[in-house]
Tab-separated table of C-alpha atoms in Angstrom:
chain	number	residue	atom	x	y	z
A	136	MET	CA	33.227	65.684	-12.246
A	137	THR	CA	35.489	63.166	-13.897
A	138	THR	CA	34.411	60.376	-16.157
A	139	ALA	CA	35.704	57.753	-13.727
A	140	SER	CA	33.660	59.180	-10.883
A	141	LYS	CA	30.510	59.350	-13.096
A	142	THR	CA	31.034	55.732	-14.102
A	143	THR	CA	31.515	54.702	-10.486
A	144	LYS	CA	28.369	56.547	-9.408
A	145	THR	CA	26.395	55.002	-12.270
A	146	LEU	CA	27.633	51.510	-11.378
A	147	LEU	CA	26.907	52.109	-7.728
A	148	ALA	CA	23.377	53.350	-8.504
A	149	THR	CA	22.782	50.342	-10.767
A	150	LEU	CA	23.954	47.950	-8.039
A	151	ILE	CA	21.741	49.593	-5.435
A	152	MET	CA	18.689	49.471	-7.707
A	153	SER	CA	19.279	45.849	-8.660
A	154	ALA	CA	19.788	44.931	-4.986
A	155	GLY	CA	16.523	46.686	-4.146
A	156	LEU	CA	14.657	44.902	-6.913
A	157	THR	CA	16.141	41.578	-5.881
A	158	SER	CA	15.136	42.048	-2.259
A	159	MET	CA	11.604	43.036	-3.291
A	160	SER	CA	11.387	39.972	-5.491
A	161	MET	CA	12.654	37.741	-2.692
A	162	ALA	CA	10.186	39.285	-0.256
A	163	ALA	CA	7.349	38.570	-2.655
A	164	HIS	CA	8.427	34.923	-2.917
A	165	ALA	CA	8.917	34.616	0.828
A	166	ALA	CA	5.554	36.161	1.669
A	167	PRO	CA	3.271	33.640	3.304
A	168	THR	CA	0.571	32.421	1.025
A	169	HIS	CA	-2.405	30.292	1.824
A	170	PRO	CA	-1.666	26.747	0.807
A	171	PRO	CA	-3.895	25.528	-1.960
A	172	ILE	CA	-6.577	23.100	-0.955
A	173	HIS	CA	-5.495	19.870	-2.524
A	174	ALA	CA	-7.971	17.395	-3.877
A	175	SER	CA	-6.545	14.757	-1.545
A	176	SER	CA	-7.209	16.868	1.568
A	177	GLN	CA	-10.750	17.567	0.350
A	178	ALA	CA	-11.230	13.863	-0.265
A	179	GLU	CA	-9.868	13.089	3.202
A	180	ARG	CA	-12.325	15.532	4.783
A	181	GLN	CA	-15.170	14.006	2.784
A	182	ASP	CA	-14.103	10.494	3.830
A	183	MET	CA	-13.986	11.612	7.452
A	184	ARG	CA	-17.456	13.165	7.165
A	185	GLN	CA	-18.902	10.063	5.496
A	186	SER	CA	-17.224	7.793	8.020
A	187	THR	CA	-18.671	9.916	10.834
A	188	ASP	CA	-22.129	9.757	9.234
A	189	LEU	CA	-21.875	5.968	9.039
A	190	ASN	CA	-20.671	5.795	12.658
A	191	ASP	CA	-23.628	7.954	13.719
A	192	ARG	CA	-26.048	5.628	11.918
A	193	ILE	CA	-24.460	2.568	13.527
A	194	THR	CA	-24.661	4.175	16.978
A	195	SER	CA	-28.289	5.139	16.390
A	196	LEU	CA	-29.245	1.613	15.300
A	197	ARG	CA	-27.436	0.130	18.298
A	198	SER	CA	-29.373	2.523	20.536
A	199	ASP	CA	-32.665	1.558	18.842
A	200	LEU	CA	-31.896	-2.105	19.453
A	201	ASN	CA	-31.073	-1.526	23.110
A	202	GLN	CA	-34.165	0.620	23.629
A	203	GLY	CA	-36.343	-1.960	21.884
A	204	GLN	CA	-34.994	-4.740	24.050
A	205	ARG	CA	-35.333	-2.710	27.284
A	206	SER	CA	-38.930	-1.832	26.446
A	207	GLY	CA	-39.739	-5.446	25.637
A	208	ARG	CA	-40.676	-4.673	22.037
A	209	ILE	CA	-37.697	-6.702	20.776
A	210	SER	CA	-36.977	-10.097	22.328
A	211	ARG	CA	-33.527	-11.045	23.528
A	212	LYS	CA	-33.229	-13.561	20.687
A	213	GLU	CA	-34.229	-10.996	18.032
A	214	ALA	CA	-31.898	-8.391	19.546
A	215	ALA	CA	-28.988	-10.847	19.475
A	216	ARG	CA	-29.644	-11.685	15.819
A	217	LEU	CA	-29.951	-8.022	14.801
A	218	THR	CA	-26.923	-7.008	16.888
A	219	GLY	CA	-24.931	-9.699	15.090
A	220	ARG	CA	-25.917	-8.184	11.750
A	221	LEU	CA	-24.965	-4.724	12.982
A	222	ASP	CA	-21.613	-6.073	14.191
A	223	ASN	CA	-21.029	-7.598	10.727
A	224	ILE	CA	-21.669	-4.212	9.098
A	225	THR	CA	-19.279	-2.550	11.569
A	226	THR	CA	-16.612	-5.161	10.791
A	227	LEU	CA	-17.094	-4.637	7.047
A	228	LYS	CA	-16.737	-0.866	7.485
A	229	ARG	CA	-13.489	-1.334	9.423
A	230	SER	CA	-12.093	-3.639	6.763
A	231	TYR	CA	-12.911	-1.052	4.088
A	232	GLU	CA	-11.184	1.643	6.150
A	233	ARG	CA	-8.065	-0.493	6.639
A	234	SER	CA	-7.419	-0.428	2.902
A	235	GLY	CA	-5.643	2.901	3.455
A	236	ARG	CA	-7.376	4.624	0.560
A	237	GLY	CA	-10.494	5.692	2.411
A	238	LEU	CA	-14.013	4.610	1.644
A	239	THR	CA	-14.958	4.456	-2.016
A	240	HIS	CA	-18.376	5.546	-3.215
A	241	ASN	CA	-19.327	1.909	-3.834
A	242	GLU	CA	-18.273	0.911	-0.303
A	243	ILE	CA	-20.273	3.769	1.210
A	244	ARG	CA	-23.259	2.818	-0.932
A	245	THR	CA	-22.949	-0.826	0.176
A	246	LEU	CA	-22.714	0.117	3.854
A	247	ASN	CA	-25.657	2.509	3.621
A	248	ALA	CA	-27.768	-0.128	1.860
A	249	LYS	CA	-26.962	-2.681	4.573
A	250	LEU	CA	-27.767	-0.128	7.280
A	251	ASP	CA	-31.052	0.736	5.530
A	252	THR	CA	-32.021	-2.937	5.429
A	253	LEU	CA	-31.104	-3.445	9.070
A	254	SER	CA	-32.998	-0.317	10.094
A	255	GLY	CA	-36.122	-1.694	8.423
A	256	GLN	CA	-35.657	-5.048	10.167
A	257	ILE	CA	-35.320	-3.343	13.554
A	258	ARG	CA	-38.444	-1.274	12.895
A	259	THR	CA	-40.353	-4.413	11.861
A	260	GLN	CA	-39.244	-6.324	14.949
A	261	LYS	CA	-40.318	-3.456	17.200
A	262	LEU	CA	-43.786	-3.490	15.682
A	263	ASP	CA	-44.450	-7.225	15.238
A	264	HIS	CA	-45.433	-7.878	18.881
A	265	ASN	CA	-43.431	-11.113	18.722
A	266	ARG	CA	-41.671	-11.144	22.075
A	267	HIS	CA	-40.270	-14.704	22.104
């Protein structure tokens, strides 16, 4: 075998090996990977969960008010006053959500405190036997 043919075969073998390594490297980079869970997507899911929890509480309080009024345990006047307070809390929640940054911990705490207070007022009105 001549030196030129050995050199050609060596070059050819080197090219084939480097092409193979390159394609393996490219395949490894192109392989689908699971996208990392970003803090922002986790925060978005938490905001959604907290917003849903607040919506559930609001719906429950609205139902309690309606049930109390239907049963006669809460007067129409009391129900209107308490519904107005619940509507104010709902409006506040919507204004917080419109900020575009989600609900902050302080906003959630504020809304929960207002809902706690209103829940106690509804419970008191249902039990006070004042039906005027």
